[in-house]
Amino acid sequence: MKRPVSIIIIVLISLFTVSCSITPMKTNTDSNDIKTESNGIKNDNKGTTSRKKTITINALVPKGNSNLWYYNNMGAVKLPEGIELNLLSTTDKDALAIEPDKIITKLLSHSNEFDIYFIGSDQEFAKSIVDKGYYVDLLQNDKLKAYFDKMYPQIKKWSMSGDKVFGFPTSLWPDAHMLMREEQLKKLDYSIDDLKTFADVLEFNNVWRSSKYRSEIGKGVYASMNEVFPYIIKSYLLSHYDYGRMYEEVDTKEFRDLLKGVKDLSKNTEFGDWNKFSSEQNYLSTLPVGIFNLYPIYLSQSDGGEMVPAPVPLVGSETPGKYSMPVSFYIINPYSDNIDAAMEVMVQIAEMSKHLGMRDLLYKDMESYQCDNKDCQYGDTLTKIYNDKKMFSYMENFYDKYEMYFAFPGMEDILVTCSDYMQDNITLDEAIEKIKQNISVVQRENAQ
Amino acid sequence: MGNMKFKQALVFLIPSLAGLCIFYIIPFIGSLYYAFVSGDAQSRWVGLGNFYALFKSNMFLIAAGNTLMFMLIIVPVTIAISLIFSLLAWNSKGMEGIFRSVMLTTYVMPTVAVMLLWTMLFNRAGTINSILGILDLQPVAWMDGSNMRWPIIFMFLWKNIGFNMIIILASLNAMPKEVYESSLLDGAGWIKRQLYIVIPEIIPALIFVAIISMVNSLRIFKEAYILVGPYPTDSVYTLQHYMYNQFKVLNYNHVVASSLLFVLAITLIVGVLFIYEHRIKG
């Protein structure tokens, strides 16, 4: 009798040790008669009966996040007959909505708990989700295909993996860009065209700081949200990232100059205190010149003088790359029981994108949306502002100069290292060594 | 009679076993399927392909080697130090309680706080290097390259020896006193008494300590992660680093396959120890 008990104890100890290290997996045990195939995955659609279908959307943000006005307005959409929405992130019961790791776990276990989910290209797991096929090709739906055909070609390209569209873009923002007030520039005999390189930006910063206009305005030149500086580094890393050559790329004079330059910029900047301003509008209108990491929608709210937007010049002339333009997507869960209904909801999301301000960001030649109820008035107001401020041409210009890059594994840790260097916790050499180490591990872990 | 005792033991074991089954064993068995399928959304059957990929992976081999290395260093050193300290405490009349309290303090301290403390001790301008400077010795880059494993090992030992001491001291106190007292009367010296009388009596406790230390050494990830993050130098890159990072890129099939190998290795080692214990008792 003792021997079996010993064996059981041995196995239990082993399993206990390992179970602490891995995430439990769950298998989808639903069984249904009707099978459809999407993206190579057999789906068990729960019947074609006339009962109401609930489409569950799992976002990554809680209700009230102003950046997700688009998402939060979904409840106002008129859905097709027989479909209702269950917005997980707008209820208290679902804490996983704000924890991306839990969404990964659900996808890996082929969960059908949600039909549509939300990811941003700047999340480290986003590329793996797309590469491994955890989506349904939206081009299967003719109505959605029509929307994608009218999008700016760059945005459509960013939404595609091979010849399939993996998700519907819902928000996009340039990682770092400059807003210049022309009249301020003129006072210093500068124009936006003089700031072509990152070195020009650094030099202009010094010119501004030593000018008499500084005291007149009472602010630093590059007043901005603090996180903008890491974004400049992030853009460089993303635009140069390649599993095969990144290891060498970070140990270059170019990258060292970038780190030193950004550190210098951050040390010599008097930040505007965001909290002191009643609104983004107030904040932007007070600034003479700034570097931002903001949703384009905020730019449309500025007033108090003509602002000239421009990308922050990239470091280096030999391998300039492009600045990063993160994009968020709604994606249909390939293990959903209601893929057809989820497609219909996606059509509604696309329809919403014609108003609420997104039309101007996504579509090149989409016909105007006829606002016939109060739910779309806010969007139409924004559209008017966009028109007044020539935001169409502004964004078009940006789509040529920016690129959507997926975050790569380990990127967040590299940015933490850069931040440590900028805060004088480590030296430049130590930072470079640590980043090289980070990239070396990632490269070898993912080597085929 | 034996059967009756087994049934009684089972009654007490059932709550724990039920928890283990529900939260560990069943999910683990459920996840085994993923060791044999592809890591994409289609989950195609690939047989032993994932295991083949693991053994071709440079980082998996480094991780497995480091995990084994940590175990080979930590287990004997932990047992030796715990045993020496326990014997000292047991033999020092009236001081055992103080010894035990002091040593156990390290075990109950949160790992994060301990790691911050040890970082202050071992970083470039830390206390250890300051002492080396006073002694006119060259400072050591403890946090770089292969040196990095030593602060982690020191910290692990410092933190876990107290718990092992409690187990060994309990065994020492439960030991029959007659044999020990006879050896005293026969004039055996202190070292001989410990080697030939005391240690053989507490072998089962030492085997238990060995198993616990081994299991803990295989889970040294927490310390390394806090100290150097998820992408450390090769010298402290363990199997848990590999699993954690593979999960982040959704290679869950590799995570499960490496876990399975991990289970087999631990089962084998623990099994050998149990057989050894059984033979000694026999």
Short mmCIF file of N, CA and C in Angstrom, two decimals, chain A residues 227-381:
data_model
loop_
_atom_site.label_atom_id
_atom_site.label_comp_id
_atom_site.label_asym_id
_atom_site.label_seq_id
_atom_site.Cartn_x
_atom_site.Cartn_y
_atom_site.Cartn_z
N GLU A 227 5.94 61.42 -21.44
CA GLU A 227 6.27 60.15 -22.08
C GLU A 227 6.68 60.30 -23.53
N VAL A 228 6.65 61.49 -24.05
CA VAL A 228 6.94 61.65 -25.47
C VAL A 228 8.38 61.26 -25.80
N PHE A 229 9.29 61.45 -24.88
CA PHE A 229 10.70 61.19 -25.20
C PHE A 229 10.99 59.71 -25.43
N PRO A 230 10.51 58.85 -24.54
CA PRO A 230 10.68 57.42 -24.86
C PRO A 230 10.05 57.04 -26.20
N TYR A 231 8.98 57.74 -26.58
CA TYR A 231 8.33 57.40 -27.85
C TYR A 231 9.24 57.70 -29.04
N ILE A 232 10.09 58.70 -28.90
CA ILE A 232 11.03 59.00 -29.99
C ILE A 232 11.99 57.81 -30.13
N ILE A 233 12.45 57.30 -28.98
CA ILE A 233 13.34 56.14 -29.01
C ILE A 233 12.59 54.93 -29.54
N LYS A 234 11.37 54.78 -29.07
CA LYS A 234 10.56 53.63 -29.50
C LYS A 234 10.39 53.62 -31.01
N SER A 235 10.12 54.79 -31.58
CA SER A 235 9.94 54.87 -33.02
C SER A 235 11.21 54.43 -33.75
N TYR A 236 12.35 54.87 -33.22
CA TYR A 236 13.62 54.48 -33.84
C TYR A 236 13.76 52.95 -33.81
N LEU A 237 13.52 52.37 -32.63
CA LEU A 237 13.68 50.93 -32.47
C LEU A 237 12.73 50.17 -33.40
N LEU A 238 11.48 50.62 -33.43
CA LEU A 238 10.49 49.92 -34.25
C LEU A 238 10.84 50.00 -35.73
N SER A 239 11.28 51.19 -36.14
CA SER A 239 11.54 51.36 -37.57
C SER A 239 12.82 50.65 -38.00
N HIS A 240 13.65 50.29 -37.04
CA HIS A 240 14.89 49.58 -37.37
C HIS A 240 14.83 48.11 -36.99
N TYR A 241 13.71 47.69 -36.43
CA TYR A 241 13.69 46.35 -35.85
C TYR A 241 13.66 45.27 -36.92
N ASP A 242 14.54 44.36 -36.74
CA ASP A 242 14.60 43.19 -37.60
C ASP A 242 15.30 42.13 -36.76
N TYR A 243 14.68 40.96 -36.61
CA TYR A 243 15.28 39.94 -35.74
C TYR A 243 16.72 39.66 -36.13
N GLY A 244 17.02 39.82 -37.42
CA GLY A 244 18.34 39.45 -37.89
C GLY A 244 19.42 40.48 -37.64
N ARG A 245 19.06 41.77 -37.59
CA ARG A 245 20.14 42.76 -37.56
C ARG A 245 20.04 43.75 -36.41
N MET A 246 18.98 43.66 -35.63
CA MET A 246 18.78 44.64 -34.57
C MET A 246 19.94 44.65 -33.58
N TYR A 247 20.54 43.51 -33.35
CA TYR A 247 21.60 43.39 -32.37
C TYR A 247 22.73 44.36 -32.70
N GLU A 248 23.05 44.47 -33.98
CA GLU A 248 24.11 45.39 -34.38
C GLU A 248 23.62 46.83 -34.38
N GLU A 249 22.35 46.99 -34.75
CA GLU A 249 21.84 48.35 -34.94
C GLU A 249 21.89 49.21 -33.67
N VAL A 250 21.72 48.59 -32.51
CA VAL A 250 21.67 49.40 -31.30
C VAL A 250 23.06 49.84 -30.83
N ASP A 251 24.09 49.15 -31.32
CA ASP A 251 25.44 49.53 -30.89
C ASP A 251 26.09 50.39 -31.96
N THR A 252 25.38 51.45 -32.32
CA THR A 252 25.89 52.33 -33.37
C THR A 252 26.00 53.75 -32.81
N LYS A 253 26.77 54.55 -33.51
CA LYS A 253 26.90 55.95 -33.12
C LYS A 253 25.53 56.63 -33.22
N GLU A 254 24.79 56.23 -34.24
CA GLU A 254 23.47 56.82 -34.47
C GLU A 254 22.55 56.63 -33.26
N PHE A 255 22.49 55.38 -32.75
CA PHE A 255 21.60 55.11 -31.63
C PHE A 255 22.11 55.77 -30.35
N ARG A 256 23.42 55.77 -30.17
CA ARG A 256 23.99 56.43 -29.00
C ARG A 256 23.67 57.93 -29.04
N ASP A 257 23.81 58.52 -30.24
CA ASP A 257 23.49 59.96 -30.38
C ASP A 257 22.03 60.22 -30.08
N LEU A 258 21.18 59.29 -30.51
CA LEU A 258 19.75 59.45 -30.25
C LEU A 258 19.47 59.45 -28.74
N LEU A 259 20.04 58.48 -28.04
CA LEU A 259 19.81 58.41 -26.59
C LEU A 259 20.32 59.67 -25.90
N LYS A 260 21.53 60.08 -26.30
CA LYS A 260 22.09 61.29 -25.68
C LYS A 260 21.23 62.51 -26.01
N GLY A 261 20.80 62.58 -27.28
CA GLY A 261 20.00 63.73 -27.71
C GLY A 261 18.66 63.80 -27.01
N VAL A 262 18.00 62.66 -26.89
CA VAL A 262 16.69 62.64 -26.24
C VAL A 262 16.85 62.96 -24.76
N LYS A 263 17.93 62.45 -24.17
CA LYS A 263 18.17 62.76 -22.76
C LYS A 263 18.38 64.26 -22.59
N ASP A 264 19.18 64.82 -23.48
CA ASP A 264 19.44 66.26 -23.43
C ASP A 264 18.14 67.04 -23.59
N LEU A 265 17.34 66.58 -24.53
CA LEU A 265 16.06 67.25 -24.78
C LEU A 265 15.15 67.19 -23.55
N SER A 266 15.13 66.04 -22.92
CA SER A 266 14.25 65.89 -21.77
C SER A 266 14.76 66.68 -20.57
N LYS A 267 16.10 66.75 -20.43
CA LYS A 267 16.66 67.49 -19.29
C LYS A 267 16.46 69.00 -19.45
N ASN A 268 16.46 69.45 -20.70
CA ASN A 268 16.39 70.88 -20.95
C ASN A 268 15.01 71.35 -21.38
N THR A 269 14.04 70.60 -20.99
CA THR A 269 12.67 70.97 -21.35
C THR A 269 11.90 71.33 -20.10
N GLU A 270 11.20 72.43 -20.18
CA GLU A 270 10.30 72.76 -19.08
C GLU A 270 8.92 72.24 -19.47
N PHE A 271 8.53 71.21 -18.79
CA PHE A 271 7.27 70.58 -19.17
C PHE A 271 6.08 71.44 -18.77
N GLY A 272 5.16 71.52 -19.68
CA GLY A 272 3.89 72.12 -19.30
C GLY A 272 3.16 71.13 -18.42
N ASP A 273 2.57 71.59 -17.38
CA ASP A 273 1.85 70.69 -16.47
C ASP A 273 0.44 70.48 -16.99
N TRP A 274 0.23 69.29 -17.48
CA TRP A 274 -1.06 68.95 -18.08
C TRP A 274 -2.20 69.21 -17.10
N ASN A 275 -1.95 68.93 -15.85
CA ASN A 275 -3.02 69.04 -14.86
C ASN A 275 -3.47 70.48 -14.62
N LYS A 276 -2.60 71.43 -14.99
CA LYS A 276 -2.95 72.82 -14.74
C LYS A 276 -3.92 73.37 -15.78
N PHE A 277 -4.12 72.60 -16.83
CA PHE A 277 -4.97 73.09 -17.90
C PHE A 277 -6.34 72.42 -17.81
N SER A 278 -7.33 73.22 -18.11
CA SER A 278 -8.68 72.71 -17.96
C SER A 278 -9.03 71.71 -19.06
N SER A 279 -8.35 71.80 -20.17
CA SER A 279 -8.66 70.89 -21.27
C SER A 279 -7.47 70.80 -22.21
N GLU A 280 -7.53 69.82 -23.08
CA GLU A 280 -6.47 69.68 -24.08
C GLU A 280 -6.41 70.94 -24.94
N GLN A 281 -7.59 71.50 -25.19
CA GLN A 281 -7.69 72.69 -26.04
C GLN A 281 -6.89 73.83 -25.41
N ASN A 282 -7.13 74.02 -24.10
CA ASN A 282 -6.45 75.06 -23.36
C ASN A 282 -4.94 74.82 -23.40
N TYR A 283 -4.57 73.57 -23.19
CA TYR A 283 -3.16 73.20 -23.14
C TYR A 283 -2.47 73.52 -24.47
N LEU A 284 -3.10 73.05 -25.53
CA LEU A 284 -2.48 73.23 -26.85
C LEU A 284 -2.41 74.70 -27.24
N SER A 285 -3.43 75.45 -26.87
CA SER A 285 -3.45 76.84 -27.31
C SER A 285 -2.43 77.68 -26.55
N THR A 286 -1.95 77.19 -25.42
CA THR A 286 -0.98 77.95 -24.64
C THR A 286 0.45 77.71 -25.14
N LEU A 287 0.63 76.60 -25.80
CA LEU A 287 1.99 76.23 -26.19
C LEU A 287 2.50 77.03 -27.38
N PRO A 288 3.75 77.38 -27.34
CA PRO A 288 4.34 77.95 -28.54
C PRO A 288 4.70 76.86 -29.54
N VAL A 289 5.41 75.89 -29.05
CA VAL A 289 5.87 74.79 -29.90
C VAL A 289 5.89 73.55 -29.02
N GLY A 290 5.63 72.42 -29.58
CA GLY A 290 5.68 71.23 -28.73
C GLY A 290 5.86 69.96 -29.51
N ILE A 291 6.30 68.92 -28.80
CA ILE A 291 6.33 67.58 -29.37
C ILE A 291 5.29 66.78 -28.61
N PHE A 292 4.50 66.05 -29.34
CA PHE A 292 3.38 65.37 -28.71
C PHE A 292 3.31 63.91 -29.06
N ASN A 293 2.60 63.21 -28.21
CA ASN A 293 2.17 61.87 -28.54
C ASN A 293 0.68 61.87 -28.21
N LEU A 294 -0.12 62.22 -29.17
CA LEU A 294 -1.54 62.41 -28.92
C LEU A 294 -2.38 61.79 -30.03
N TYR A 295 -3.59 61.45 -29.70
CA TYR A 295 -4.52 61.07 -30.75
C TYR A 295 -4.76 62.29 -31.63
N PRO A 296 -4.85 62.09 -32.93
CA PRO A 296 -5.07 63.22 -33.83
C PRO A 296 -6.30 64.03 -33.45
N ILE A 297 -7.24 63.37 -32.79
CA ILE A 297 -8.47 64.07 -32.46
C ILE A 297 -8.20 65.27 -31.54
N TYR A 298 -7.18 65.17 -30.69
CA TYR A 298 -6.86 66.29 -29.82
C TYR A 298 -6.34 67.48 -30.63
N LEU A 299 -5.63 67.15 -31.69
CA LEU A 299 -5.06 68.24 -32.49
C LEU A 299 -6.16 69.11 -33.08
N SER A 300 -7.27 68.47 -33.36
CA SER A 300 -8.36 69.22 -33.96
C SER A 300 -9.00 70.19 -32.97
N GLN A 301 -8.66 70.03 -31.70
CA GLN A 301 -9.30 70.87 -30.69
C GLN A 301 -8.46 72.09 -30.32
N SER A 302 -7.33 72.26 -30.98
CA SER A 302 -6.48 73.40 -30.63
C SER A 302 -7.03 74.70 -31.23
N ASP A 303 -6.73 75.80 -30.57
CA ASP A 303 -7.08 77.09 -31.15
C ASP A 303 -6.06 78.13 -30.68
N GLY A 304 -6.30 79.36 -30.96
CA GLY A 304 -5.40 80.41 -30.49
C GLY A 304 -4.18 80.56 -31.38
N GLY A 305 -4.32 80.38 -32.65
CA GLY A 305 -3.20 80.58 -33.56
C GLY A 305 -2.99 79.38 -34.45
N GLU A 306 -2.48 79.63 -35.61
CA GLU A 306 -2.30 78.55 -36.57
C GLU A 306 -1.16 77.62 -36.15
N MET A 307 -1.46 76.37 -36.03
CA MET A 307 -0.44 75.38 -35.66
C MET A 307 -0.01 74.63 -36.91
N VAL A 308 1.28 74.40 -37.01
CA VAL A 308 1.78 73.63 -38.15
C VAL A 308 2.26 72.28 -37.62
N PRO A 309 1.62 71.20 -38.02
CA PRO A 309 2.06 69.89 -37.53
C PRO A 309 3.15 69.30 -38.43
N ALA A 310 4.04 68.55 -37.83
CA ALA A 310 5.08 67.87 -38.60
C ALA A 310 5.61 66.70 -37.80
N PRO A 311 6.04 65.64 -38.48
CA PRO A 311 6.68 64.55 -37.74
C PRO A 311 7.99 65.02 -37.12
N VAL A 312 8.33 64.46 -36.00
CA VAL A 312 9.65 64.76 -35.42
C VAL A 312 10.69 64.16 -36.38
N PRO A 313 11.70 64.93 -36.76
CA PRO A 313 12.68 64.36 -37.70
C PRO A 313 13.34 63.12 -37.11
N LEU A 314 13.51 62.13 -37.92
CA LEU A 314 14.14 60.91 -37.46
C LEU A 314 15.64 61.08 -37.33
N VAL A 315 16.20 60.29 -36.48
CA VAL A 315 17.65 60.32 -36.30
C VAL A 315 18.30 59.55 -37.43
N GLY A 316 19.40 60.08 -37.93
CA GLY A 316 20.16 59.35 -38.94
C GLY A 316 19.64 59.57 -40.33
N SER A 317 20.52 59.68 -41.26
CA SER A 317 20.09 59.94 -42.63
C SER A 317 20.25 58.71 -43.51
N GLU A 318 21.12 57.78 -43.11
CA GLU A 318 21.36 56.63 -43.99
C GLU A 318 20.23 55.61 -43.91
N THR A 319 19.72 55.39 -42.71
CA THR A 319 18.61 54.44 -42.56
C THR A 319 17.46 55.15 -41.84
N PRO A 320 16.81 56.07 -42.51
CA PRO A 320 15.86 56.92 -41.81
C PRO A 320 14.63 56.18 -41.27
N GLY A 321 14.12 55.18 -41.96
CA GLY A 321 12.92 54.51 -41.46
C GLY A 321 11.75 55.47 -41.37
N LYS A 322 10.73 55.06 -40.66
CA LYS A 322 9.55 55.91 -40.49
C LYS A 322 9.13 55.90 -39.04
N TYR A 323 8.51 57.00 -38.62
CA TYR A 323 8.01 57.05 -37.25
C TYR A 323 6.85 56.10 -37.08
N SER A 324 6.61 55.72 -35.83
CA SER A 324 5.59 54.72 -35.55
C SER A 324 4.21 55.36 -35.42
N MET A 325 3.22 54.70 -36.00
CA MET A 325 1.82 55.12 -35.89
C MET A 325 1.02 53.92 -35.35
N PRO A 326 0.93 53.79 -34.03
CA PRO A 326 0.17 52.66 -33.48
C PRO A 326 -1.31 52.72 -33.89
N VAL A 327 -1.88 51.56 -34.08
CA VAL A 327 -3.29 51.45 -34.48
C VAL A 327 -3.96 50.41 -33.58
N SER A 328 -5.19 50.69 -33.19
CA SER A 328 -5.96 49.69 -32.43
C SER A 328 -6.97 49.03 -33.35
N PHE A 329 -7.23 47.76 -33.08
CA PHE A 329 -8.12 47.00 -33.96
C PHE A 329 -9.19 46.26 -33.17
N TYR A 330 -10.36 46.15 -33.78
CA TYR A 330 -11.34 45.16 -33.34
C TYR A 330 -11.11 43.90 -34.17
N ILE A 331 -11.05 42.76 -33.51
CA ILE A 331 -10.77 41.50 -34.19
C ILE A 331 -11.84 40.48 -33.79
N ILE A 332 -12.28 39.69 -34.76
CA ILE A 332 -13.28 38.65 -34.44
C ILE A 332 -12.55 37.41 -33.95
N ASN A 333 -12.98 36.90 -32.82
CA ASN A 333 -12.42 35.67 -32.24
C ASN A 333 -12.74 34.50 -33.17
N PRO A 334 -11.73 33.80 -33.68
CA PRO A 334 -12.02 32.70 -34.62
C PRO A 334 -12.76 31.54 -33.97
N TYR A 335 -12.78 31.49 -32.65
CA TYR A 335 -13.48 30.41 -31.96
C TYR A 335 -14.89 30.83 -31.52
N SER A 336 -15.31 32.01 -31.98
CA SER A 336 -16.65 32.50 -31.64
C SER A 336 -17.72 31.54 -32.16
N ASP A 337 -18.80 31.45 -31.42
CA ASP A 337 -19.94 30.65 -31.87
C ASP A 337 -20.83 31.44 -32.83
N ASN A 338 -20.56 32.73 -32.93
CA ASN A 338 -21.46 33.59 -33.72
C ASN A 338 -20.67 34.46 -34.71
N ILE A 339 -19.90 33.82 -35.55
CA ILE A 339 -19.04 34.61 -36.43
C ILE A 339 -19.86 35.47 -37.41
N ASP A 340 -20.93 34.91 -37.93
CA ASP A 340 -21.74 35.69 -38.87
C ASP A 340 -22.32 36.94 -38.20
N ALA A 341 -22.84 36.74 -36.99
CA ALA A 341 -23.40 37.88 -36.26
C ALA A 341 -22.30 38.87 -35.89
N ALA A 342 -21.12 38.35 -35.53
CA ALA A 342 -20.00 39.23 -35.20
C ALA A 342 -19.60 40.06 -36.42
N MET A 343 -19.70 39.46 -37.59
CA MET A 343 -19.42 40.20 -38.83
C MET A 343 -20.40 41.37 -38.99
N GLU A 344 -21.66 41.08 -38.66
CA GLU A 344 -22.67 42.14 -38.77
C GLU A 344 -22.35 43.29 -37.81
N VAL A 345 -21.87 42.94 -36.62
CA VAL A 345 -21.48 43.98 -35.66
C VAL A 345 -20.29 44.75 -36.21
N MET A 346 -19.38 44.05 -36.85
CA MET A 346 -18.22 44.72 -37.45
C MET A 346 -18.67 45.72 -38.54
N VAL A 347 -19.70 45.32 -39.27
CA VAL A 347 -20.24 46.24 -40.28
C VAL A 347 -20.75 47.50 -39.60
N GLN A 348 -21.38 47.32 -38.43
CA GLN A 348 -21.88 48.48 -37.70
C GLN A 348 -20.73 49.35 -37.19
N ILE A 349 -19.66 48.70 -36.77
CA ILE A 349 -18.48 49.46 -36.34
C ILE A 349 -17.95 50.27 -37.52
N ALA A 350 -17.92 49.64 -38.68
CA ALA A 350 -17.45 50.34 -39.88
C ALA A 350 -18.39 51.49 -40.22
N GLU A 351 -19.68 51.25 -40.05
CA GLU A 351 -20.67 52.30 -40.34
C GLU A 351 -20.47 53.48 -39.37
N MET A 352 -20.23 53.13 -38.11
CA MET A 352 -19.98 54.20 -37.13
C MET A 352 -18.75 55.01 -37.50
N SER A 353 -17.80 54.32 -38.13
CA SER A 353 -16.55 55.01 -38.45
C SER A 353 -16.77 56.09 -39.50
N LYS A 354 -17.95 56.11 -40.11
CA LYS A 354 -18.24 57.18 -41.08
C LYS A 354 -18.59 58.48 -40.37
N HIS A 355 -18.95 58.37 -39.13
CA HIS A 355 -19.14 59.60 -38.37
C HIS A 355 -18.27 59.54 -37.13
N LEU A 356 -18.58 60.23 -36.08
CA LEU A 356 -17.77 60.24 -34.88
C LEU A 356 -16.32 60.60 -35.16
N GLY A 357 -16.09 61.31 -36.26
CA GLY A 357 -14.75 61.83 -36.51
C GLY A 357 -13.81 60.87 -37.19
N MET A 358 -14.09 59.57 -37.14
CA MET A 358 -13.13 58.61 -37.68
C MET A 358 -13.09 58.61 -39.21
N ARG A 359 -14.19 59.06 -39.83
CA ARG A 359 -14.24 59.00 -41.28
C ARG A 359 -13.02 59.66 -41.90
N ASP A 360 -12.67 60.79 -41.33
CA ASP A 360 -11.59 61.57 -41.93
C ASP A 360 -10.24 60.92 -41.74
N LEU A 361 -10.16 60.05 -40.75
CA LEU A 361 -8.88 59.38 -40.49
C LEU A 361 -8.74 58.11 -41.31
N LEU A 362 -9.88 57.48 -41.63
CA LEU A 362 -9.82 56.17 -42.27
C LEU A 362 -10.01 56.20 -43.77
N TYR A 363 -10.96 57.04 -44.21
CA TYR A 363 -11.40 56.91 -45.60
C TYR A 363 -10.95 58.09 -46.46
N LYS A 364 -10.60 57.76 -47.66
CA LYS A 364 -10.13 58.80 -48.57
C LYS A 364 -11.32 59.49 -49.25
N ASP A 365 -12.24 58.70 -49.74
CA ASP A 365 -13.34 59.28 -50.52
C ASP A 365 -14.70 58.75 -50.08
N MET A 366 -14.89 58.57 -48.82
CA MET A 366 -16.18 58.05 -48.36
C MET A 366 -17.23 59.17 -48.41
N GLU A 367 -18.43 58.80 -48.87
CA GLU A 367 -19.49 59.81 -48.93
C GLU A 367 -19.84 60.27 -47.52
N SER A 368 -20.35 61.49 -47.41
CA SER A 368 -20.66 62.05 -46.10
C SER A 368 -21.76 61.24 -45.42
N TYR A 369 -21.64 61.15 -44.14
CA TYR A 369 -22.67 60.47 -43.37
C TYR A 369 -23.77 61.47 -43.06
N GLN A 370 -25.00 61.06 -43.28
CA GLN A 370 -26.13 61.94 -43.00
C GLN A 370 -26.54 61.77 -41.54
N CYS A 371 -26.26 62.80 -40.77
CA CYS A 371 -26.58 62.72 -39.34
C CYS A 371 -28.08 62.91 -39.15
N ASP A 372 -28.74 61.91 -38.59
CA ASP A 372 -30.18 62.05 -38.39
C ASP A 372 -30.59 61.81 -36.94
N ASN A 373 -29.63 61.71 -36.07
CA ASN A 373 -30.02 61.61 -34.65
C ASN A 373 -28.94 62.21 -33.77
N LYS A 374 -29.28 62.37 -32.50
CA LYS A 374 -28.36 63.08 -31.60
C LYS A 374 -27.06 62.30 -31.37
N ASP A 375 -27.10 60.99 -31.59
CA ASP A 375 -25.92 60.18 -31.32
C ASP A 375 -24.75 60.51 -32.23
N CYS A 376 -25.04 61.06 -33.39
CA CYS A 376 -23.94 61.31 -34.32
C CYS A 376 -23.58 62.80 -34.38
N GLN A 377 -24.26 63.61 -33.61
CA GLN A 377 -23.99 65.05 -33.69
C GLN A 377 -22.57 65.38 -33.24
N TYR A 378 -22.09 64.70 -32.23
CA TYR A 378 -20.74 64.95 -31.73
C TYR A 378 -19.72 64.68 -32.84
N GLY A 379 -19.94 63.56 -33.53
CA GLY A 379 -19.05 63.21 -34.62
C GLY A 379 -19.07 64.23 -35.73
N ASP A 380 -20.26 64.73 -36.04
CA ASP A 380 -20.35 65.72 -37.12
C ASP A 380 -19.68 67.03 -36.73
N THR A 381 -19.76 67.36 -35.44
CA THR A 381 -19.08 68.56 -34.98
C THR A 381 -17.57 68.42 -35.20
#
